[in-house]
Short mmCIF file of C-alpha atoms and ligand atoms in Angstrom, two decimals:
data_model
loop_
_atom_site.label_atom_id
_atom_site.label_comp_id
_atom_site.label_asym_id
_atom_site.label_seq_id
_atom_site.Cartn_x
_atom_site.Cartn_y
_atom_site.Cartn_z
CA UNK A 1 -6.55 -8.09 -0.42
CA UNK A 2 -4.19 -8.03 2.78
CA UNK A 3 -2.71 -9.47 5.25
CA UNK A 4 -3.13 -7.37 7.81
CA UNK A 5 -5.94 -8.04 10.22
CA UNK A 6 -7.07 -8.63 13.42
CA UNK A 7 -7.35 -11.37 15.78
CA UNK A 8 -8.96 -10.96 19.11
CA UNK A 9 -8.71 -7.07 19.06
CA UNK A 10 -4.91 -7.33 18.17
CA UNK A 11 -3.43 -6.70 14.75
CA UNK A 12 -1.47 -9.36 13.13
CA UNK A 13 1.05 -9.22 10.24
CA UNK A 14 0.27 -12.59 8.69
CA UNK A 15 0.08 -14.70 11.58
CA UNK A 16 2.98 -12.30 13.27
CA UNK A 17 1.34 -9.97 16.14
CA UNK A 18 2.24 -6.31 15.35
CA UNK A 19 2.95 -5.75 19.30
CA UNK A 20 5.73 -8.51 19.53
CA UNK A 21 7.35 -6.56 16.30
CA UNK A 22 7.06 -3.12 17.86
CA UNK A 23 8.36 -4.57 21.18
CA UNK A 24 11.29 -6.68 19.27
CA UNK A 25 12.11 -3.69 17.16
CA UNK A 26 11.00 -0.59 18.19
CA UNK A 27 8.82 2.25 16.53
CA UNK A 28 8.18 3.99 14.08
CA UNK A 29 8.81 0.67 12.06
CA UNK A 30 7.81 -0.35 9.09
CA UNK A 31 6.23 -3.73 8.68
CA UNK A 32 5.93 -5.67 5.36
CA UNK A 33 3.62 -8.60 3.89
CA UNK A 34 5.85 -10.69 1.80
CA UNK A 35 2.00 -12.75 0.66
CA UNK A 36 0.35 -9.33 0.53
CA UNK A 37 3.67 -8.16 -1.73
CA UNK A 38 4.04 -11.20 -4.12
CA UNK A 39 0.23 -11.36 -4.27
CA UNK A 40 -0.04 -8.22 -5.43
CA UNK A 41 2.64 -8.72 -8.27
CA UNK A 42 0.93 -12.22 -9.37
CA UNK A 43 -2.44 -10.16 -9.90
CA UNK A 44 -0.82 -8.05 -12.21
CA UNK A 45 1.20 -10.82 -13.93
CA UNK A 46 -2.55 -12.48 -14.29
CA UNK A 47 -4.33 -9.94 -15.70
CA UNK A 48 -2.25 -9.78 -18.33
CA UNK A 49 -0.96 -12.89 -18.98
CA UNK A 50 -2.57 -13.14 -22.82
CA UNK A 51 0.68 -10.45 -24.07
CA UNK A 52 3.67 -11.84 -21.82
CA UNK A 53 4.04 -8.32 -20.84
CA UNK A 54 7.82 -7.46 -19.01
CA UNK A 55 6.40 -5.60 -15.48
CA UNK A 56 9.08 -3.85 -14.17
CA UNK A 57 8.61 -3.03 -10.91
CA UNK A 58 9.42 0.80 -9.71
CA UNK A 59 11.78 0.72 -7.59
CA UNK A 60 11.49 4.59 -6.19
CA UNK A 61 8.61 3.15 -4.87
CA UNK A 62 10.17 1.07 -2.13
CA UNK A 63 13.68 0.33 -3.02
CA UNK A 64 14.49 -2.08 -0.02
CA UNK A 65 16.82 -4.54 -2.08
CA UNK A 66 15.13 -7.49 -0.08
CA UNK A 67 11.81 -6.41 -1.30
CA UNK A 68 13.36 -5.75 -4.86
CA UNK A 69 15.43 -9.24 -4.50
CA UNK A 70 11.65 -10.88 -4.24
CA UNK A 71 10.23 -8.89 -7.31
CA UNK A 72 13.31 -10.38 -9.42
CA UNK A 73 12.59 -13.77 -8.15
CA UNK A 74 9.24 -13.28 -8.90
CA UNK A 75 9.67 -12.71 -12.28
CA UNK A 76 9.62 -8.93 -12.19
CA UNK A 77 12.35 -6.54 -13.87
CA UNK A 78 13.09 -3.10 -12.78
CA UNK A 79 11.35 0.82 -14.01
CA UNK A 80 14.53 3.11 -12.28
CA UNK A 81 14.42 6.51 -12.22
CA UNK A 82 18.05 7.29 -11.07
CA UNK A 83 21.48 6.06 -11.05
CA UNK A 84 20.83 5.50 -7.14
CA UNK A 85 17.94 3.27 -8.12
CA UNK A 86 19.98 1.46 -11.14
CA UNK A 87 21.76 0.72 -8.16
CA UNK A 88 19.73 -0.99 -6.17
CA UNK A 89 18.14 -2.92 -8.97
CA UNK A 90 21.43 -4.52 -9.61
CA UNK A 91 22.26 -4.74 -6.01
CA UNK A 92 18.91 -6.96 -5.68
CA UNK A 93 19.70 -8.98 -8.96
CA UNK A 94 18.17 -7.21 -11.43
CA UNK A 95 19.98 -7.89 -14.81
CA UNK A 96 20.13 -5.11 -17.29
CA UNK A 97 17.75 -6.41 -20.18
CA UNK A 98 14.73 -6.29 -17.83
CA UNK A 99 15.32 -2.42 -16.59
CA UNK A 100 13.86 0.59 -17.71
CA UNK A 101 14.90 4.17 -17.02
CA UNK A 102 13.16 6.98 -16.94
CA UNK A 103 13.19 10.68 -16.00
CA UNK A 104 13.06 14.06 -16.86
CA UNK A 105 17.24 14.86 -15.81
CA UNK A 106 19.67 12.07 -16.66
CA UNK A 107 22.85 13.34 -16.24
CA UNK A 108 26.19 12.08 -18.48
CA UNK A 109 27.26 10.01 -15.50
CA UNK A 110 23.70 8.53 -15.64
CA UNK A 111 23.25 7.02 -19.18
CA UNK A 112 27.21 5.72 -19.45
CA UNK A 113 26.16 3.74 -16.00
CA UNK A 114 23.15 2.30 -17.66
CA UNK A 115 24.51 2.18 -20.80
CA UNK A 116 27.48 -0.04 -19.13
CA UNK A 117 24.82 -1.88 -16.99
CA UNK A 118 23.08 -2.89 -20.61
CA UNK A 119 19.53 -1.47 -19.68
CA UNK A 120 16.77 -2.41 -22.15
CA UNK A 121 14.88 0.86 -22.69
CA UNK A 122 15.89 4.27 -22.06
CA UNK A 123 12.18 6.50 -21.83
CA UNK A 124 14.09 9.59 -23.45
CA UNK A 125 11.59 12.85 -22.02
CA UNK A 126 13.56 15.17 -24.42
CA UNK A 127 15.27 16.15 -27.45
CA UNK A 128 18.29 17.18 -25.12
CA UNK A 129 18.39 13.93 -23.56
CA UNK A 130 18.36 12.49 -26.79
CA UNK A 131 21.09 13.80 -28.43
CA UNK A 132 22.61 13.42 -25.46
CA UNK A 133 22.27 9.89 -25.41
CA UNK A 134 23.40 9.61 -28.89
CA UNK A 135 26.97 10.98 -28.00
CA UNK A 136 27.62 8.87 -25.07
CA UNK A 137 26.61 5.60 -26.54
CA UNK A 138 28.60 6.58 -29.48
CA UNK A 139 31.54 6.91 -27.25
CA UNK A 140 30.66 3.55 -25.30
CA UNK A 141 30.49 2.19 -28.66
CA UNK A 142 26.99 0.51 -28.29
CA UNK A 143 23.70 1.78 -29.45
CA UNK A 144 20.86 2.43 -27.00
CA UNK A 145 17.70 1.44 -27.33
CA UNK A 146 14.72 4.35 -26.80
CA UNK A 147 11.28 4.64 -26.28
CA UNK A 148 10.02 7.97 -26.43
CA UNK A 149 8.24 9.34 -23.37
CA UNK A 150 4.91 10.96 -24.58
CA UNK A 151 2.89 13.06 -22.67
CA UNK A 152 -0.40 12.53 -23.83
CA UNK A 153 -1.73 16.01 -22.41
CA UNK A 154 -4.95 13.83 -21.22
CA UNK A 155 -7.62 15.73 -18.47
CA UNK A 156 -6.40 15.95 -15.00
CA UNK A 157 -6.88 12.79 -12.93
CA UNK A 158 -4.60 13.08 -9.77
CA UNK A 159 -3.04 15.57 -7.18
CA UNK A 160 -1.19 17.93 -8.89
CA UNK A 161 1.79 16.88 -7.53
CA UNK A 162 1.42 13.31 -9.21
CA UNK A 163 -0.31 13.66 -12.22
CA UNK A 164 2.26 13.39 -15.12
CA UNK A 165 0.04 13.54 -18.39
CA UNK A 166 -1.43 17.09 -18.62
CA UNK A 167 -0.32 19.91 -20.48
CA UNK A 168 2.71 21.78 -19.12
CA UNK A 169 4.05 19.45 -16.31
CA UNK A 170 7.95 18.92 -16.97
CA UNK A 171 7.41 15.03 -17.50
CA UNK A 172 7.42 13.29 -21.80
CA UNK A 173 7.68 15.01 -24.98
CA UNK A 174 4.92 17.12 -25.94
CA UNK A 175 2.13 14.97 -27.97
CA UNK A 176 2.36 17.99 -30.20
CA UNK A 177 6.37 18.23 -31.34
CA UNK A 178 6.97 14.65 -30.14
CA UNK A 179 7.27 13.47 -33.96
CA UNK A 180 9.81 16.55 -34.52
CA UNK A 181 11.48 15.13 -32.21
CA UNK A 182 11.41 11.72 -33.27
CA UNK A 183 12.46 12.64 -37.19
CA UNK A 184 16.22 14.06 -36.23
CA UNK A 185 17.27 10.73 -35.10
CA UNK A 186 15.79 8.32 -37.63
CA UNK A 187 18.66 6.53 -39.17
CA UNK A 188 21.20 7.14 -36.13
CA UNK A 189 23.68 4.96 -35.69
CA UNK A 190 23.83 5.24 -32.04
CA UNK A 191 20.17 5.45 -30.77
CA UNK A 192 17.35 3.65 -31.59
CA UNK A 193 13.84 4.52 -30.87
CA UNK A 194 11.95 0.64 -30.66
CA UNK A 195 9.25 1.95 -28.04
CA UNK A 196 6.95 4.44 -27.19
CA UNK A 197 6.63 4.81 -23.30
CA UNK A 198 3.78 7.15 -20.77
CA UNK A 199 3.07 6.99 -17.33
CA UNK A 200 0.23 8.95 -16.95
CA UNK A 201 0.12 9.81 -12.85
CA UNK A 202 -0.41 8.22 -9.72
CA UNK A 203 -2.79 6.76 -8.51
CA UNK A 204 -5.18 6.37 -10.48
CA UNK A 205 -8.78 4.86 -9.48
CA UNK A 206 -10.14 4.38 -13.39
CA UNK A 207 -9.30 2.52 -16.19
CA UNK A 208 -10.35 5.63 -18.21
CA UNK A 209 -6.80 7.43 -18.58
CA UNK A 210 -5.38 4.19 -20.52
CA UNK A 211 -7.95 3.72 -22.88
CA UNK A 212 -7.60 7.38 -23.86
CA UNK A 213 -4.02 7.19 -23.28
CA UNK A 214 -3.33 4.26 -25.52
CA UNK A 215 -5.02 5.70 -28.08
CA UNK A 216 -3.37 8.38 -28.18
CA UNK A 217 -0.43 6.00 -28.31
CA UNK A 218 -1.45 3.55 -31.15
CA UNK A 219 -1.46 6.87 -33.83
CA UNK A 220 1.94 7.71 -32.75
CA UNK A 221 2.88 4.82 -33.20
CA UNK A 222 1.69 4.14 -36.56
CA UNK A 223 3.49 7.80 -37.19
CA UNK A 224 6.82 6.69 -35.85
CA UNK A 225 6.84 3.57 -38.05
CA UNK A 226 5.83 5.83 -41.16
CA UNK A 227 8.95 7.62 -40.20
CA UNK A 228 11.10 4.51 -40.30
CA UNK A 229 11.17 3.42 -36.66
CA UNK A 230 11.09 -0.03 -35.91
CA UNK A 231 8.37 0.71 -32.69
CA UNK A 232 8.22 -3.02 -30.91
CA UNK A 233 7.80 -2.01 -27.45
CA UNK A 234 4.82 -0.10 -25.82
CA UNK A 235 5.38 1.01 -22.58
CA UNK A 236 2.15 1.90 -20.57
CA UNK A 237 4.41 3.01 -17.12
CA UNK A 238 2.46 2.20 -13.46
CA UNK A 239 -0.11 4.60 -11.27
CA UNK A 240 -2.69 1.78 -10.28
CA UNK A 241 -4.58 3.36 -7.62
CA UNK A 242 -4.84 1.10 -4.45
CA UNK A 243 -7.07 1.03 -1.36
CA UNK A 244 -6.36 3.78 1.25
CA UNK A 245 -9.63 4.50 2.10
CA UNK A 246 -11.50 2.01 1.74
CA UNK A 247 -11.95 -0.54 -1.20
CA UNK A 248 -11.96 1.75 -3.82
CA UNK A 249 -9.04 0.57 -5.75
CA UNK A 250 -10.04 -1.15 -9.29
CA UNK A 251 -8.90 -5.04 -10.05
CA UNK A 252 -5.26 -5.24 -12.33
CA UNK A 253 -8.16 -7.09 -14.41
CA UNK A 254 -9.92 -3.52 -15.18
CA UNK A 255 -6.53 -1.93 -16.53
CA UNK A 256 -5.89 -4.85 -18.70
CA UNK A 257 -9.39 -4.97 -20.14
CA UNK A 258 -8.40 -1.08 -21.48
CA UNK A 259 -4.81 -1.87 -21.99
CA UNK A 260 -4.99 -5.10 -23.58
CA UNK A 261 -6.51 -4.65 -26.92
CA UNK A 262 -4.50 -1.65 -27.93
CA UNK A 263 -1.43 -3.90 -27.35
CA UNK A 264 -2.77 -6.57 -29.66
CA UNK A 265 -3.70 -3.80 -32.10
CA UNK A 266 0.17 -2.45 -32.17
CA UNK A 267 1.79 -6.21 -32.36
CA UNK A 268 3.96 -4.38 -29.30
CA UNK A 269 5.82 -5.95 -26.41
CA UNK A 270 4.34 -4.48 -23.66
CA UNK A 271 5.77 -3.19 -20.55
CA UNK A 272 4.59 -1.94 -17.58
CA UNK A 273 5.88 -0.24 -14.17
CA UNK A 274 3.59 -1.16 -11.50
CA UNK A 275 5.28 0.32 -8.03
CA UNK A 276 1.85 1.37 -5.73
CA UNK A 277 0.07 -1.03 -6.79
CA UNK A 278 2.52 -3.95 -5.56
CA UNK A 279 3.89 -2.15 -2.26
CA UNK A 280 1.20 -0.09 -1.31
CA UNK A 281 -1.10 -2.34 0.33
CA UNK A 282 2.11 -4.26 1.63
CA UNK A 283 3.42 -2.00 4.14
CA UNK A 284 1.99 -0.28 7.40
CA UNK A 285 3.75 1.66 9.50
CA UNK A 286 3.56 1.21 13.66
CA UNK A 287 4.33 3.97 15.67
CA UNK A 288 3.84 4.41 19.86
CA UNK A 289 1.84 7.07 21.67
CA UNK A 290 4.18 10.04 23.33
CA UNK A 291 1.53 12.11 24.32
CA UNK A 292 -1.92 13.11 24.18
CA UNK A 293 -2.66 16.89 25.03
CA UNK A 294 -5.85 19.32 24.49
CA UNK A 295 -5.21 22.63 23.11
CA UNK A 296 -6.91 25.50 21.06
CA UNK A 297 -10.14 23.36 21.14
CA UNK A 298 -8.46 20.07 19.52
CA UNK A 299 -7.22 16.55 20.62
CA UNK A 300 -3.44 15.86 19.70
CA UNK A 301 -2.27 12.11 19.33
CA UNK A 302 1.52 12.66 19.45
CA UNK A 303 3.31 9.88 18.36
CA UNK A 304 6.69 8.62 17.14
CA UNK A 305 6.33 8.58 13.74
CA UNK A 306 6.33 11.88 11.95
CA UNK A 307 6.64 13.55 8.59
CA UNK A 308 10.06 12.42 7.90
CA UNK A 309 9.08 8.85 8.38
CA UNK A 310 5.78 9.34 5.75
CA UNK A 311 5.47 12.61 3.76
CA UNK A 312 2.30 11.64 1.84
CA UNK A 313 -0.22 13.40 4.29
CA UNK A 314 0.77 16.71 4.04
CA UNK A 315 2.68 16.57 0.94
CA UNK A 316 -0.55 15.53 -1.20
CA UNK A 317 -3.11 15.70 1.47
CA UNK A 318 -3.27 11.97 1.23
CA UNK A 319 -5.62 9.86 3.33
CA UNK A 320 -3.96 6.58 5.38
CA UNK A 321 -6.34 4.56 7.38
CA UNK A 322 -5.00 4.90 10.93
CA UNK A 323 -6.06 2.78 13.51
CA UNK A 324 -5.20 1.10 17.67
CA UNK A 325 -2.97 -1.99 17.26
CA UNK A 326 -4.83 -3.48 20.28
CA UNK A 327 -8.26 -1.16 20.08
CA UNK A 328 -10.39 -1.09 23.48
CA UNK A 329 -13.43 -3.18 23.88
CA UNK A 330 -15.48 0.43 23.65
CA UNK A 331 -14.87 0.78 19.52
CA UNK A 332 -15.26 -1.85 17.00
CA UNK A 333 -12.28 -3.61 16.13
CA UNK A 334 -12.06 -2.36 12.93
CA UNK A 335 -14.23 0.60 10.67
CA UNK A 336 -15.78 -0.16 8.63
CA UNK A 337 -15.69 3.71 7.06
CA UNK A 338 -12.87 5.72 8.96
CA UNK A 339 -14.28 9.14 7.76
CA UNK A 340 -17.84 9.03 9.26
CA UNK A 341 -18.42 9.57 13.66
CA UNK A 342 -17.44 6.10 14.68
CA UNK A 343 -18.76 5.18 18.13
CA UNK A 344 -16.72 5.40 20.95
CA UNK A 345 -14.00 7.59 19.41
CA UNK A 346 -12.90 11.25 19.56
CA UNK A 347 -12.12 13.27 16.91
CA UNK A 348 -8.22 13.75 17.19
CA UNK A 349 -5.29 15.14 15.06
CA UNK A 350 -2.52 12.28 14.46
CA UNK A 351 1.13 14.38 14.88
CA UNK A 352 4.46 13.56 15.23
CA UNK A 353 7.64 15.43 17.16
CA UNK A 354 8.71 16.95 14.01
CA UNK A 355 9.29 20.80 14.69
CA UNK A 356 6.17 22.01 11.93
CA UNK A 357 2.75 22.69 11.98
CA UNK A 358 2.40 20.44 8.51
CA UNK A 359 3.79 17.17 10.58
CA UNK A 360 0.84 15.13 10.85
CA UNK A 361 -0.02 11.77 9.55
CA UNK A 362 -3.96 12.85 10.26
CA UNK A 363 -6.27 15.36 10.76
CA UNK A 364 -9.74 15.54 12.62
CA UNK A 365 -9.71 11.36 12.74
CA UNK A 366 -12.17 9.39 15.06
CA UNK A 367 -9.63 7.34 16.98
CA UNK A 368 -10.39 5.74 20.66
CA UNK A 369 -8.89 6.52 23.28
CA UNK A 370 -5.04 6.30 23.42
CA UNK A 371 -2.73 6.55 26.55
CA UNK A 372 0.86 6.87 26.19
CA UNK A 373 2.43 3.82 25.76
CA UNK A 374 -0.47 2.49 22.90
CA UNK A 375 0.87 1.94 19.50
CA UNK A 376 -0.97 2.75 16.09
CA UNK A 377 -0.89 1.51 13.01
CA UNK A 378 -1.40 3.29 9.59
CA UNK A 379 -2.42 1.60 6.80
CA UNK A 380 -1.37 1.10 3.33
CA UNK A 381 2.17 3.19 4.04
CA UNK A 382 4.29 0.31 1.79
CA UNK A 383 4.72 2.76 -1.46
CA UNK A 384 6.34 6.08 -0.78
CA UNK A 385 6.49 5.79 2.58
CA UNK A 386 10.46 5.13 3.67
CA UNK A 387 11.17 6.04 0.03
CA UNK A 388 10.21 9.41 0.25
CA UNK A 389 11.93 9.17 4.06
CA UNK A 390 14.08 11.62 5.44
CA UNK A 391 16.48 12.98 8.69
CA UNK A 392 14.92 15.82 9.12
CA UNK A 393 15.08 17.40 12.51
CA UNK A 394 18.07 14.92 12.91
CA UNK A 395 15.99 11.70 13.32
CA UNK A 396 17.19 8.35 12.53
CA UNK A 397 14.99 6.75 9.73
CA UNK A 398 12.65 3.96 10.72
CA UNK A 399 13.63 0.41 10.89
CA UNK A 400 11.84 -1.88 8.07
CA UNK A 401 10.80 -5.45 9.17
CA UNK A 402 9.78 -8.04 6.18
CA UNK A 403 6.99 -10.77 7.70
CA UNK A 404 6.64 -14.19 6.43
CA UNK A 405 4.16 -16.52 7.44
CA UNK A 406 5.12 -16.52 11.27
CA UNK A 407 8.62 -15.04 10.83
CA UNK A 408 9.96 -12.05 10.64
CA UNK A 409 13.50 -10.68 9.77
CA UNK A 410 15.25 -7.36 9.93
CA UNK A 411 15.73 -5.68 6.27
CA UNK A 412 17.13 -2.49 6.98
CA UNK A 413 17.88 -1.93 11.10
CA UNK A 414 16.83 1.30 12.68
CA UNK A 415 19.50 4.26 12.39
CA UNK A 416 21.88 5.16 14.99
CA UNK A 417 22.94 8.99 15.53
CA UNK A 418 26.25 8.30 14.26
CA UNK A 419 24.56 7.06 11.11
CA UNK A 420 23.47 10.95 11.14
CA UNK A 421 26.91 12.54 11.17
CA UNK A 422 29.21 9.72 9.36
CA UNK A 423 28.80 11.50 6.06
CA UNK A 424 30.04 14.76 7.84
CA UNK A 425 32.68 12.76 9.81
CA UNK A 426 34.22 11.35 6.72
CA UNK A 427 35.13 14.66 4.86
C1 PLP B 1 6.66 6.65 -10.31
C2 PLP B 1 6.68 5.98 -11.61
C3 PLP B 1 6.08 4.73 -11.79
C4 PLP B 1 5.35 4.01 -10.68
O1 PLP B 1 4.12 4.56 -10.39
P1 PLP B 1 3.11 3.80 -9.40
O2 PLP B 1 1.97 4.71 -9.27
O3 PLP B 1 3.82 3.60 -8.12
O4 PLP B 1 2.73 2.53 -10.05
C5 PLP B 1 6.17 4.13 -13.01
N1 PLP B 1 6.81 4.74 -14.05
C6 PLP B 1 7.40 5.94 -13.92
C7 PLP B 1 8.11 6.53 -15.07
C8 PLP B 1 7.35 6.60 -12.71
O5 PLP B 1 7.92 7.80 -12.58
#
């Protein structure tokens, strides 16, 4: 469910038109559903509801601190995956004993600032990072609590680039040493391992993964306890898959019907560190037609918005519904299936001004036709879309509008060229 749709042949944000926002604030912009958001979050808080679970929302997902500042006031704590993101969890009102960090690389700098901040689980994906740990919370003088990050080596379920849980990525402990691992700190002073934590990839469009991955997780646990750790906390990480073609997402209710009796099973607190799943579906990006041209025996949409603004097409060949703000009478106001001939379209690639062959937001796409002028929008660009943003080719990043209802306010304003050089002028 959205709130994106449209009303006599023009797409609304909630009961804003898209065209006023593009007009107000320019393109490429990104345009947010605060309903579309919080609904998404209250699904997940639903589903699971029977455990109390803490759902920490990932914040590398879309770290706007307004969006972030609505997740905390929504009940949500924080899954960072950087001191920058710490950050911003902070900066929205996120207090320490509802934040999780993970990753593979936490430098010294990194755990003494979390470690200050108070966070309430470190996911530890090493024996290095461990030990590590260990000696700075020593020095801070205050233990820090762990859950170990497995990885559960489960069948491949992703894009390669996003699947975390099969053998020989860089993410968790090996399933096979984890318990090594695990031994040389039982009794330590300084660290102590209360959780077990996985995130198995992203997304993910079947409840499968967590049944096999939690139970995986509920002998490891028993293990750890046999070796003396108190394990309270299981920590099943995010990767919900979301609609991006068409409805194929699954309910928050299917996860929790996997996830829910292996929780009951390990008398765990359980956490989870939904990100897609609560921004994805929130967010489109609007962007205005340049240019079309003909060439080499293709039709090229070229439009504002390019691969700095939303890497997820030709980083993981991902698929975003794209589609005319204000489509012409000739198509139908909306597909119902974007990837079959639709009539009254022509197959076209959707590029932007970016200086590479790989900047495209589509390819081959049965779009209407567009003049120059026309603005698009593409769907479901909320999660990992100005997150993974960039300056490349020296272009100010997108401008990110947050809809309510029928207003609409500013939460990060467009960049300016000097924004591009201040770093370099400040030296
Ligand atoms: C990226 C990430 C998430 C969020 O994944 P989604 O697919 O956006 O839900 C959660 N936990 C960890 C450790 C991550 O790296």
């Amino acid at each position: 469910m959205d709130h994106f749709h449209y009303r006599d042949r023009s797409l609304f944000c909630e009961d804003v038109a898209v065209r006023e926002l593009a007009d107000n604030y320019g393109t490429p912009l990104y345009v947010y559903s605060k309903a579309t958001l919080l609904h998404h979050l209250s699904e997940i808080q639903r589903a699971f509801a029977p455990v109390q679970p803490l759902i920490c929302y990932s914040v590398k997902t879309n770290g706007n601190i307004h969006l972030c500042r609505l997740m905390a006031q929504a009940g949500a704590g924080f899954d960072v995956t950087s001191g920058g993101e710490l950050y911003r969890a902070i900066t929205a009102g996120g207090v320490g004993d509802r934040i999780v960090y993970a990753g593979v690389g936490k430098t010294n700098v990194e755990l003494r600032y979390a470690l200050d901040t108070g966070v309430f689980l470190f996911n530890v994906e090493s024996e290095g990072e461990l030990h590590a740990l260990a000696a700075v919370a020593q020095k801070v003088g205050r233990p820090a609590s762990v859950a170990l990050r497995v990885n559960p080596d489960l069948p491949p379920k992703t894009h390669t680039k996003t699947d975390t849980s099969v053998k020989g990525v860089k993410f968790g402990l090996d399933i096979d040493t984890i318990l090594d691992v695990a031994r040389t700190v039982v009794g330590n002073p300084h660290v102590h391992v209360i959780g077990l934590h996985m995130h198995l990839g992203s997304p993910i469009l079947s409840a499968e993964p967590y049944r096999a991955g939690i139970e995986k997780g509920l002998v490891l646990i028993e293990r750890l306890r046999e070796q003396g750790h108190p394990i309270r906390v299981l920590n099943m990480g995010g990767g919900f898959g979301i609609h991006y073609r068409k409805q194929e997402a699954l309910p928050a209710t299917a996860f929790a019907a996997e996830i829910l009796p292996g929780v009951q099973k390990s008398g765990c607190k359980l956490v989870l560190e939904p990100g897609r799943f609560i921004v994805g579906n929130a967010g489109i990006l609007v962007s205005r037609v340049i240019y079309t041209k003909d060439s080499g025996g293709k039709h090229f949409i070229i439009q504002d918005a390019a691969m700095n603004d939303l890497i997820r097409p030709t980083l993981y060949d991902s698929f975003h519904r794209i589609w005319a703000v204000e489509p012409p009478a000739s198509v139908p106001v909306q597909p119902a299936d974007y990837e079959v001939e639709i009539p009254g379209t022509r197959k076209a690639d959707v590029v932007g001004p970016v200086c590479e062959s790989g900047d495209f937001l589509a390819k081959d796409r049965h779009l209407p036709a567009l003049m120059r002028g026309d603005l698009l929008a593409t769907f479901s660009a909320g999660a990992y879309g100005m997150a993974m943003s960039s300056n490349y080719n020296s272009r100010p990043r997108a401008a990110e509008v947050l809809v309510d209802g029928n207003k609409h306010q500013l939460i990060r304003r467009r960049e300016t060229y000097a924004d591009l050089v201040r770093p370099e002028i400040e030296v």
